[in-house]
Tab-separated table of C-alpha atoms and ligand atoms in Angstrom:
chain	number	residue	atom	x	y	z
A	13	UNK	CA	-24.677	-1.845	-81.251
A	14	UNK	CA	-24.926	-2.470	-77.556
A	15	UNK	CA	-26.746	0.663	-76.408
A	16	UNK	CA	-30.450	0.123	-75.934
A	17	UNK	CA	-32.989	1.995	-78.009
A	18	UNK	CA	-35.015	4.322	-75.832
A	19	UNK	CA	-38.747	4.153	-76.423
A	20	UNK	CA	-41.541	6.425	-75.246
A	21	UNK	CA	-45.287	6.206	-75.730
A	22	UNK	CA	-47.664	9.138	-75.309
A	23	UNK	CA	-51.407	9.312	-74.919
A	24	UNK	CA	-53.123	12.445	-76.217
A	25	UNK	CA	-56.818	12.520	-77.241
A	26	UNK	CA	-57.420	8.842	-77.835
A	27	UNK	CA	-59.181	5.972	-76.071
A	28	UNK	CA	-56.040	3.969	-75.101
A	29	UNK	CA	-56.985	1.334	-77.670
A	30	UNK	CA	-53.705	1.886	-79.513
A	31	UNK	CA	-51.783	1.276	-76.314
A	32	UNK	CA	-53.801	-1.928	-75.842
A	33	UNK	CA	-52.844	-2.977	-79.365
A	34	UNK	CA	-49.210	-2.147	-78.565
A	35	UNK	CA	-49.391	-4.410	-75.496
A	36	UNK	CA	-51.018	-7.083	-77.642
A	37	UNK	CA	-47.742	-7.764	-79.395
A	38	UNK	CA	-47.220	-9.969	-76.332
A	39	UNK	CA	-44.121	-12.138	-76.461
A	40	UNK	CA	-42.463	-9.852	-78.994
A	41	UNK	CA	-42.294	-7.281	-76.197
A	42	UNK	CA	-40.414	-9.817	-74.106
A	43	UNK	CA	-38.137	-10.703	-77.006
A	44	UNK	CA	-37.153	-7.088	-77.580
A	45	UNK	CA	-37.086	-6.211	-73.880
A	46	UNK	CA	-33.292	-6.444	-73.767
A	47	UNK	CA	-32.983	-4.060	-76.731
A	48	UNK	CA	-35.334	-1.301	-75.606
A	49	UNK	CA	-35.696	0.965	-72.645
A	50	UNK	CA	-39.248	2.126	-72.048
A	51	UNK	CA	-38.340	5.525	-70.663
A	52	UNK	CA	-41.682	7.345	-70.658
A	53	UNK	CA	-45.222	6.042	-71.068
A	54	UNK	CA	-48.610	5.802	-69.364
A	55	UNK	CA	-47.382	2.251	-68.702
A	56	UNK	CA	-44.406	3.325	-66.575
A	57	UNK	CA	-43.940	5.716	-63.695
A	58	UNK	CA	-41.608	8.378	-65.078
A	59	UNK	CA	-43.379	11.767	-65.067
A	60	UNK	CA	-40.733	13.788	-66.930
A	61	UNK	CA	-40.006	13.344	-70.621
A	62	UNK	CA	-36.269	12.516	-70.968
A	63	UNK	CA	-33.720	14.774	-72.663
A	64	UNK	CA	-33.622	12.649	-75.850
A	65	UNK	CA	-35.642	9.599	-76.842
A	66	UNK	CA	-34.960	7.486	-79.939
A	67	UNK	CA	-38.513	6.485	-80.736
A	68	UNK	CA	-41.834	7.898	-79.569
A	69	UNK	CA	-45.228	6.390	-80.372
A	70	UNK	CA	-48.045	8.934	-80.139
A	71	UNK	CA	-51.612	7.829	-79.616
A	72	UNK	CA	-54.424	10.349	-80.011
A	73	UNK	CA	-55.237	13.614	-81.716
A	74	UNK	CA	-54.185	17.073	-80.568
A	75	UNK	CA	-57.335	18.421	-78.902
A	76	UNK	CA	-56.358	20.604	-75.958
A	77	UNK	CA	-53.743	23.211	-75.148
A	78	UNK	CA	-52.130	20.596	-72.950
A	79	UNK	CA	-51.906	18.104	-75.865
A	80	UNK	CA	-50.337	20.754	-78.045
A	81	UNK	CA	-47.736	21.833	-75.487
A	82	UNK	CA	-46.896	18.178	-74.804
A	83	UNK	CA	-46.408	17.165	-78.432
A	84	UNK	CA	-44.315	20.226	-79.275
A	85	UNK	CA	-42.031	19.468	-76.354
A	86	UNK	CA	-41.882	15.765	-77.133
A	87	UNK	CA	-40.973	16.481	-80.758
A	88	UNK	CA	-37.999	18.525	-79.606
A	89	UNK	CA	-36.790	15.588	-77.538
A	90	UNK	CA	-37.487	12.714	-79.940
A	91	UNK	CA	-35.470	11.393	-82.871
A	92	UNK	CA	-38.266	9.439	-84.576
A	93	UNK	CA	-41.896	10.352	-83.978
A	94	UNK	CA	-44.566	7.826	-84.954
A	95	UNK	CA	-48.246	8.747	-85.222
A	96	UNK	CA	-49.922	5.589	-83.906
A	97	UNK	CA	-53.553	5.059	-84.848
A	98	UNK	CA	-56.270	6.949	-86.681
A	99	UNK	CA	-56.770	9.654	-84.029
A	100	UNK	CA	-53.123	10.666	-84.346
A	101	UNK	CA	-53.095	10.253	-88.142
A	102	UNK	CA	-56.452	11.760	-89.195
A	103	UNK	CA	-58.126	13.203	-86.092
A	104	UNK	CA	-60.655	10.349	-86.342
A	105	UNK	CA	-63.512	10.295	-83.828
A	106	UNK	CA	-62.192	13.128	-81.601
A	107	UNK	CA	-62.194	15.427	-84.662
A	108	UNK	CA	-65.898	14.816	-85.235
A	109	UNK	CA	-66.466	17.782	-82.920
A	110	UNK	CA	-64.723	20.098	-85.388
A	111	UNK	CA	-67.866	21.243	-87.101
A	112	UNK	CA	-69.215	22.666	-83.854
A	113	UNK	CA	-67.832	25.452	-81.707
A	114	UNK	CA	-66.122	24.642	-78.416
A	115	UNK	CA	-68.840	26.633	-76.639
A	116	UNK	CA	-71.607	24.574	-78.237
A	117	UNK	CA	-69.896	21.326	-77.253
A	118	UNK	CA	-69.326	22.413	-73.675
A	119	UNK	CA	-72.885	23.632	-73.407
A	120	UNK	CA	-74.062	20.202	-74.518
A	121	UNK	CA	-71.702	18.187	-72.320
A	122	UNK	CA	-71.552	20.242	-69.141
A	123	UNK	CA	-74.914	21.995	-69.071
A	124	UNK	CA	-77.612	20.267	-71.113
A	125	UNK	CA	-76.509	16.730	-70.273
A	126	UNK	CA	-75.388	17.356	-66.684
A	127	UNK	CA	-77.316	16.945	-63.445
A	128	UNK	CA	-74.919	18.579	-61.006
A	129	UNK	CA	-72.524	21.543	-61.275
A	130	UNK	CA	-74.008	22.584	-64.585
A	131	UNK	CA	-71.163	24.670	-65.971
A	132	UNK	CA	-68.071	24.161	-68.148
A	133	UNK	CA	-64.889	23.585	-66.107
A	134	UNK	CA	-62.817	26.711	-65.488
A	135	UNK	CA	-59.731	25.114	-63.921
A	136	UNK	CA	-57.727	21.845	-63.850
A	137	UNK	CA	-59.215	20.457	-67.100
A	138	UNK	CA	-57.025	21.641	-70.029
A	139	UNK	CA	-58.612	24.161	-72.389
A	140	UNK	CA	-59.899	22.700	-75.645
A	141	UNK	CA	-58.430	23.960	-78.910
A	142	UNK	CA	-60.972	25.337	-81.402
A	143	UNK	CA	-60.227	22.406	-83.752
A	144	UNK	CA	-58.940	18.897	-83.111
A	145	UNK	CA	-55.915	18.237	-85.304
A	146	UNK	CA	-53.949	15.233	-86.488
A	147	UNK	CA	-50.458	15.196	-84.968
A	148	UNK	CA	-48.691	16.060	-88.245
A	149	UNK	CA	-50.611	19.349	-88.476
A	150	UNK	CA	-48.802	20.459	-85.328
A	151	UNK	CA	-45.344	18.839	-85.513
A	152	UNK	CA	-43.365	16.807	-88.057
A	153	UNK	CA	-44.223	13.115	-88.022
A	154	UNK	CA	-41.716	10.557	-89.315
A	155	UNK	CA	-43.941	7.542	-89.707
A	156	UNK	CA	-47.696	6.989	-89.946
A	157	UNK	CA	-49.366	3.945	-88.487
A	158	UNK	CA	-53.066	4.179	-89.331
A	159	UNK	CA	-55.742	1.868	-87.999
A	160	UNK	CA	-58.314	2.024	-85.229
A	161	UNK	CA	-56.403	0.595	-83.559
A	162	UNK	CA	-53.468	-0.329	-85.780
A	163	UNK	CA	-53.273	-4.129	-85.726
A	164	UNK	CA	-50.692	-5.289	-83.191
A	165	UNK	CA	-48.971	-7.185	-86.015
A	166	UNK	CA	-48.436	-3.838	-87.776
A	167	UNK	CA	-47.021	-2.201	-84.639
A	168	UNK	CA	-44.802	-5.239	-84.172
A	169	UNK	CA	-43.472	-5.206	-87.738
A	170	UNK	CA	-42.754	-1.485	-87.632
A	171	UNK	CA	-40.978	-1.729	-84.284
A	172	UNK	CA	-38.896	-4.702	-85.402
A	173	UNK	CA	-37.944	-2.962	-88.649
A	174	UNK	CA	-36.927	0.224	-86.871
A	175	UNK	CA	-34.952	-1.718	-84.262
A	176	UNK	CA	-33.113	-3.435	-87.116
A	177	UNK	CA	-32.315	0.001	-88.533
A	178	UNK	CA	-34.566	-0.464	-91.570
A	179	UNK	CA	-37.272	1.755	-92.974
A	180	UNK	CA	-40.570	-0.081	-92.513
A	181	UNK	CA	-42.403	-0.978	-95.727
A	182	UNK	CA	-46.046	-1.798	-95.386
A	183	UNK	CA	-49.392	-0.776	-96.850
A	184	UNK	CA	-51.807	-0.085	-94.021
A	185	UNK	CA	-55.474	0.572	-94.495
A	186	UNK	CA	-56.068	4.301	-94.307
A	187	UNK	CA	-58.951	6.568	-93.328
B	2	UNK	CA	-62.010	2.270	-142.500
B	3	UNK	CA	-60.385	-0.382	-140.407
B	4	UNK	CA	-62.315	-1.459	-137.344
B	5	UNK	CA	-59.108	-2.042	-135.433
B	6	UNK	CA	-56.646	0.500	-134.060
B	7	UNK	CA	-53.184	-0.202	-132.821
B	8	UNK	CA	-51.620	1.728	-130.016
B	9	UNK	CA	-48.985	1.347	-127.326
B	10	UNK	CA	-49.706	0.982	-123.651
B	11	UNK	CA	-46.668	1.270	-121.415
B	12	UNK	CA	-44.499	0.568	-124.459
B	13	UNK	CA	-46.383	-2.587	-125.423
B	14	UNK	CA	-48.231	-2.856	-128.767
B	15	UNK	CA	-51.931	-3.550	-128.367
B	16	UNK	CA	-54.911	-3.494	-130.671
B	17	UNK	CA	-58.344	-2.124	-129.888
B	18	UNK	CA	-61.753	-1.716	-131.438
B	19	UNK	CA	-62.312	1.732	-132.937
B	20	UNK	CA	-64.904	2.748	-130.380
B	21	UNK	CA	-63.024	1.447	-127.336
B	22	UNK	CA	-62.009	3.799	-124.597
B	23	UNK	CA	-58.452	3.672	-123.359
B	24	UNK	CA	-59.752	2.221	-120.095
B	25	UNK	CA	-61.408	-0.693	-121.885
B	26	UNK	CA	-58.141	-1.619	-123.590
B	27	UNK	CA	-56.234	-1.274	-120.356
B	28	UNK	CA	-58.690	-3.566	-118.561
B	29	UNK	CA	-58.607	-6.120	-121.379
B	30	UNK	CA	-54.875	-6.368	-120.874
B	31	UNK	CA	-55.135	-6.746	-117.110
B	32	UNK	CA	-53.208	-3.567	-116.434
B	33	UNK	CA	-54.046	-1.975	-113.090
B	34	UNK	CA	-55.567	1.486	-113.357
B	35	UNK	CA	-57.387	3.018	-110.391
B	36	UNK	CA	-60.996	4.087	-111.053
B	37	UNK	CA	-63.752	5.223	-108.738
B	38	UNK	CA	-66.625	6.663	-110.747
B	39	UNK	CA	-66.416	4.144	-113.558
B	40	UNK	CA	-68.496	0.976	-113.723
B	41	UNK	CA	-68.511	-1.117	-116.856
B	42	UNK	CA	-72.005	-1.017	-118.318
B	43	UNK	CA	-72.938	2.471	-117.105
B	44	UNK	CA	-72.248	5.633	-119.071
B	45	UNK	CA	-68.812	7.127	-118.426
B	46	UNK	CA	-68.782	10.543	-116.781
B	47	UNK	CA	-65.128	11.194	-115.953
B	48	UNK	CA	-66.015	12.514	-112.511
B	49	UNK	CA	-63.233	11.242	-110.277
B	50	UNK	CA	-60.146	11.725	-112.482
B	51	UNK	CA	-58.333	8.827	-110.844
B	52	UNK	CA	-57.930	7.066	-114.187
B	53	UNK	CA	-55.590	9.812	-115.464
B	54	UNK	CA	-53.085	8.641	-118.060
B	55	UNK	CA	-50.326	10.286	-120.051
B	56	UNK	CA	-50.776	10.329	-123.820
B	57	UNK	CA	-47.931	10.832	-126.290
B	58	UNK	CA	-45.849	12.375	-123.524
B	59	UNK	CA	-48.221	15.369	-123.374
B	60	UNK	CA	-48.275	17.358	-120.153
B	61	UNK	CA	-52.064	17.393	-120.318
B	62	UNK	CA	-53.373	14.294	-118.604
B	63	UNK	CA	-56.518	12.560	-119.845
B	64	UNK	CA	-59.114	10.407	-118.114
B	65	UNK	CA	-58.859	6.942	-119.635
B	66	UNK	CA	-62.538	6.157	-119.056
B	67	UNK	CA	-63.782	8.954	-121.321
B	68	UNK	CA	-61.008	9.043	-123.929
B	69	UNK	CA	-61.383	7.118	-127.162
B	70	UNK	CA	-58.425	5.179	-128.540
B	71	UNK	CA	-56.600	6.614	-131.546
B	72	UNK	CA	-54.264	5.036	-134.024
B	73	UNK	CA	-50.643	5.231	-132.924
B	74	UNK	CA	-51.417	6.587	-129.475
B	75	UNK	CA	-48.787	6.035	-126.807
B	76	UNK	CA	-50.360	5.657	-123.397
B	77	UNK	CA	-48.535	5.590	-120.067
B	78	UNK	CA	-50.608	4.360	-117.109
B	79	UNK	CA	-48.106	4.657	-114.317
B	80	UNK	CA	-45.218	6.907	-113.416
B	81	UNK	CA	-44.221	9.156	-110.576
B	82	UNK	CA	-46.196	12.137	-111.811
B	83	UNK	CA	-49.394	10.101	-112.237
B	84	UNK	CA	-48.966	8.525	-108.823
B	85	UNK	CA	-48.527	11.954	-107.294
B	86	UNK	CA	-51.736	13.276	-108.885
B	87	UNK	CA	-53.725	10.213	-107.961
B	88	UNK	CA	-52.608	10.382	-104.348
B	89	UNK	CA	-53.542	14.059	-104.284
B	90	UNK	CA	-57.015	13.294	-105.656
B	91	UNK	CA	-57.574	10.678	-102.961
B	92	UNK	CA	-56.363	13.038	-100.253
B	93	UNK	CA	-58.801	15.663	-101.523
B	94	UNK	CA	-61.662	13.181	-101.365
B	95	UNK	CA	-60.785	12.402	-97.762
B	96	UNK	CA	-60.550	16.012	-96.579
B	97	UNK	CA	-63.637	17.215	-98.484
B	98	UNK	CA	-65.911	14.763	-96.669
B	99	UNK	CA	-66.077	13.456	-93.144
B	100	UNK	CA	-64.618	10.001	-93.516
B	101	UNK	CA	-64.210	8.389	-90.156
B	102	UNK	CA	-63.517	4.837	-91.252
B	103	UNK	CA	-63.345	3.514	-87.710
B	104	UNK	CA	-67.075	4.154	-87.351
B	105	UNK	CA	-68.205	3.537	-90.954
B	106	UNK	CA	-70.540	0.786	-92.138
B	107	UNK	CA	-68.260	0.213	-95.137
B	108	UNK	CA	-64.981	-0.036	-93.203
B	109	UNK	CA	-63.039	-2.791	-94.942
B	110	UNK	CA	-65.429	-2.889	-97.918
B	111	UNK	CA	-64.834	0.575	-99.323
B	112	UNK	CA	-63.277	1.260	-102.716
B	113	UNK	CA	-61.915	4.620	-101.571
B	114	UNK	CA	-60.170	2.929	-98.670
B	115	UNK	CA	-58.824	0.126	-100.890
B	116	UNK	CA	-57.385	2.604	-103.342
B	117	UNK	CA	-55.786	4.686	-100.599
B	118	UNK	CA	-54.098	1.539	-99.368
B	119	UNK	CA	-53.069	0.444	-102.833
B	120	UNK	CA	-51.701	3.867	-103.816
B	121	UNK	CA	-49.790	4.290	-100.582
B	122	UNK	CA	-51.805	7.048	-98.899
B	123	UNK	CA	-51.040	6.824	-95.185
B	124	UNK	CA	-51.954	10.395	-94.220
B	125	UNK	CA	-53.210	13.533	-95.954
B	126	UNK	CA	-51.090	16.614	-96.345
B	127	UNK	CA	-54.200	18.749	-96.777
B	128	UNK	CA	-56.187	20.204	-93.907
B	129	UNK	CA	-59.477	18.431	-93.176
B	130	UNK	CA	-62.400	20.702	-94.016
B	131	UNK	CA	-64.983	19.057	-91.732
B	132	UNK	CA	-67.892	20.267	-93.866
B	133	UNK	CA	-71.364	20.355	-92.388
B	134	UNK	CA	-73.060	17.421	-94.106
B	135	UNK	CA	-76.171	15.462	-93.336
B	136	UNK	CA	-77.657	12.004	-93.230
B	137	UNK	CA	-81.047	11.123	-94.703
B	138	UNK	CA	-82.229	8.055	-92.834
B	139	UNK	CA	-85.899	8.615	-93.600
B	140	UNK	CA	-86.230	5.541	-95.813
B	141	UNK	CA	-87.127	2.393	-93.906
B	142	UNK	CA	-84.531	0.210	-95.643
B	143	UNK	CA	-81.752	2.438	-96.902
B	144	UNK	CA	-79.905	5.555	-95.810
B	145	UNK	CA	-77.577	8.096	-97.355
B	146	UNK	CA	-74.726	9.603	-95.385
B	147	UNK	CA	-73.515	12.625	-97.345
B	148	UNK	CA	-70.418	12.787	-95.139
B	149	UNK	CA	-69.094	9.791	-97.068
B	150	UNK	CA	-70.290	10.627	-100.558
B	151	UNK	CA	-67.516	11.224	-103.101
B	152	UNK	CA	-69.932	12.378	-105.837
B	153	UNK	CA	-69.035	9.625	-108.257
B	154	UNK	CA	-72.646	9.643	-109.527
B	155	UNK	CA	-72.778	5.868	-109.774
B	156	UNK	CA	-76.116	5.960	-107.925
B	157	UNK	CA	-77.476	8.553	-110.349
B	158	UNK	CA	-76.500	6.455	-113.355
B	159	UNK	CA	-77.525	3.012	-112.135
B	160	UNK	CA	-80.911	4.359	-111.038
B	161	UNK	CA	-81.497	6.225	-114.306
B	162	UNK	CA	-79.865	3.930	-116.835
B	163	UNK	CA	-80.613	0.491	-115.400
B	164	UNK	CA	-83.567	0.753	-113.037
B	165	UNK	CA	-85.134	3.539	-115.096
B	166	UNK	CA	-86.382	5.307	-111.964
B	167	UNK	CA	-84.255	8.481	-112.144
B	168	UNK	CA	-84.550	9.040	-108.433
B	169	UNK	CA	-81.046	10.442	-107.907
B	170	UNK	CA	-79.553	13.620	-109.262
B	171	UNK	CA	-76.608	15.882	-108.473
B	172	UNK	CA	-77.561	19.327	-107.164
B	173	UNK	CA	-75.381	22.323	-106.330
B	174	UNK	CA	-71.937	23.155	-107.634
B	175	UNK	CA	-68.329	22.701	-106.631
B	176	UNK	CA	-67.785	22.071	-102.960
B	177	UNK	CA	-71.562	22.411	-102.334
B	178	UNK	CA	-72.512	19.707	-104.818
B	179	UNK	CA	-74.445	16.786	-103.360
B	180	UNK	CA	-76.736	14.030	-104.533
B	181	UNK	CA	-80.467	14.412	-104.007
B	182	UNK	CA	-83.475	12.129	-104.274
B	183	UNK	CA	-86.152	13.541	-106.555
B	184	UNK	CA	-86.657	17.259	-105.979
B	185	UNK	CA	-84.301	17.340	-103.004
B	186	UNK	CA	-86.956	15.743	-100.864
B	187	UNK	CA	-86.515	13.007	-98.285
B	188	UNK	CA	-85.971	9.498	-99.604
B	189	UNK	CA	-89.005	8.039	-97.839
B	190	UNK	CA	-91.291	10.399	-99.735
B	191	UNK	CA	-89.855	9.434	-103.127
B	192	UNK	CA	-92.563	8.780	-105.724
B	193	UNK	CA	-89.980	7.271	-108.126
B	194	UNK	CA	-87.809	4.928	-106.040
B	195	UNK	CA	-88.696	1.258	-106.520
B	196	UNK	CA	-86.524	0.185	-103.580
B	197	UNK	CA	-84.473	-2.032	-105.869
B	198	UNK	CA	-81.297	-1.281	-103.883
B	199	UNK	CA	-78.988	-1.022	-106.898
B	200	UNK	CA	-77.704	2.420	-105.903
B	201	UNK	CA	-76.770	1.062	-102.478
B	202	UNK	CA	-74.813	-1.798	-103.993
B	203	UNK	CA	-72.854	0.214	-106.575
B	204	UNK	CA	-71.934	3.026	-104.201
B	205	UNK	CA	-68.167	2.655	-103.773
B	206	UNK	CA	-68.180	3.977	-100.207
B	207	UNK	CA	-70.304	3.859	-97.087
B	208	UNK	CA	-72.450	6.763	-98.298
B	209	UNK	CA	-75.320	4.524	-99.330
B	210	UNK	CA	-76.068	1.623	-97.049
B	211	UNK	CA	-78.674	-0.798	-95.816
B	212	UNK	CA	-80.016	0.171	-92.451
B	213	UNK	CA	-79.527	-3.217	-90.832
B	214	UNK	CA	-75.746	-2.932	-91.197
B	215	UNK	CA	-73.459	-1.918	-88.340
B	216	UNK	CA	-69.840	-0.702	-88.465
B	217	UNK	CA	-67.777	-2.660	-90.977
B	218	UNK	CA	-70.730	-4.794	-92.108
B	219	UNK	CA	-71.763	-3.154	-95.374
B	220	UNK	CA	-70.199	-5.575	-97.848
B	221	UNK	CA	-71.536	-4.671	-101.273
B	222	UNK	CA	-73.451	-7.245	-103.257
B	223	UNK	CA	-71.944	-6.928	-106.712
B	224	UNK	CA	-73.219	-10.066	-108.385
B	225	UNK	CA	-75.294	-8.102	-110.922
B	226	UNK	CA	-72.462	-5.900	-112.169
B	227	UNK	CA	-71.428	-8.164	-115.078
B	228	UNK	CA	-74.968	-7.861	-116.472
B	229	UNK	CA	-75.248	-4.059	-116.371
B	230	UNK	CA	-74.276	-3.652	-119.983
B	231	UNK	CA	-76.889	-6.118	-121.174
B	232	UNK	CA	-79.547	-4.633	-118.906
B	233	UNK	CA	-78.824	-1.188	-120.246
B	234	UNK	CA	-79.092	-2.336	-123.852
B	235	UNK	CA	-82.425	-4.021	-123.140
B	236	UNK	CA	-83.686	-0.780	-121.581
B	237	UNK	CA	-82.590	1.218	-124.600
B	238	UNK	CA	-84.354	-1.125	-127.015
B	239	UNK	CA	-87.517	-0.929	-124.927
B	240	UNK	CA	-87.799	2.796	-125.402
C	319	LIG	S1	-66.752	5.595	-96.914
C	319	LIG	FE1	-64.820	4.462	-97.010
C	319	LIG	S2	-63.247	6.011	-96.725
C	319	LIG	FE2	-65.190	6.905	-96.052
C	319	LIG	S3	-65.316	6.485	-93.845
C	319	LIG	FE3	-66.324	4.777	-94.873
C	319	LIG	S4	-64.724	3.223	-95.122
C	319	LIG	FE4	-63.702	5.160	-94.707
C	320	LIG	S1	-83.273	1.830	-104.614
C	320	LIG	FE1	-83.331	1.579	-106.872
C	320	LIG	S2	-84.962	2.946	-107.539
C	320	LIG	FE2	-84.487	3.534	-105.430
C	320	LIG	S3	-83.019	5.173	-105.636
C	320	LIG	FE3	-81.819	3.275	-105.469
C	320	LIG	S4	-81.468	2.584	-107.591
C	320	LIG	FE4	-83.098	4.133	-107.620
C	321	LIG	S1	-73.962	8.267	-102.816
C	321	LIG	FE1	-72.361	6.786	-103.320
C	321	LIG	S2	-72.779	6.242	-105.453
C	321	LIG	FE2	-73.886	8.128	-105.049
C	321	LIG	S3	-72.508	9.771	-105.683
C	321	LIG	FE3	-72.193	9.447	-103.476
C	321	LIG	S4	-70.488	8.007	-103.374
C	321	LIG	FE4	-71.258	7.911	-105.472
C	322	LIG	S1	-62.825	6.390	-113.518
C	322	LIG	FE1	-62.252	7.768	-115.055
C	322	LIG	S2	-62.742	9.665	-114.198
C	322	LIG	FE2	-63.456	8.273	-112.672
């Protein structure tokens, strides 16, 4: 196979820690650089998701209308979708707001704890969904990579296996 | 009557004492069987159902920790159906609480987490319930985080059967069940608790913890577990 594998990474409601862990695979990134094309990512400049991507790593839970629209679109244009990290896999810390209403949370964040402009945003900031959801509650996920963040060795092994056309076998810690 | 029974476990002939449970025989033969509520030396309650086994090919599964051996029994400890049920049980435990391992004192030291890893749970197919649960941090040394309690009742049993304090109990039913100290009062006001810390150490998850522990620091001190059986017998004879 000579064609490069196209790779995308997406950042929904997460802290970017999973992307840091992804970058932490260091020299492996250099070794596979000639086999992959990073076509869309917070790490590159491209603003439009390509027509079809082989492999997309998703960091973060689905928390806002913007997250949901993004992931639905990305799913339609991705062959293999990987939920990367606990926020994407379980909802994790972002989902801790799920037992409160959106109104209560906004009241707390934008009114009670604010000094200036004490009101919830009405434009620009995407609207929050009533409940934060793991990615697989919204679209089909092909592979789960739990961890907060997933160890870079795990990301590395999964990437290398997929690039070799194998199904990754590993037992990650879950929860 | 003979004091020995013979049975088959996974096709292999084994012998057992008449009053053994299936779990005891399985453990004696170093066969892996997941358990969460069970601790050798405490009474068996069959609360978690993870130790499900198949007996004589029956469709009705039995909990190995509360089922006595019988002559000629054929026990299967592992097959696809059992794995499927066990994974489902673990998934239910995760969605019924608020387990956020990334910010849990027991992260890396938790039996629920270990079993999920061992049984290949890498996500849950059920919807997280995000129940409204509380933390009682009133005690100066220990705290209980109900978000991470799986209702195994190990705390109830170790406190009652070994320490003899009977501080813990299970209150409520079904999804509303939870453990309470004394008459559902705060732990710091407990007239019974001796502060021995046994409940904290046998708790399989991060639900019971020492206050000085931060995320991923609550390694459980299990050195006394081998002596539980003896301690319990001493207590019984004392009464
Ligand atoms: S108790 Fe165990 S499963 Fe629950 S959050 Fe803590 S480490 Fe995770
Ligand atoms: S510290 Fe000891 S006495 Fe107190 S509740 Fe726990 S087991 Fe019971
Ligand atoms: S507090 Fe811990 S030991 Fe007690 S029932 Fe809950 S999980 Fe089990
Ligand atoms: S270990 Fe048997 S039911 Fe929990």
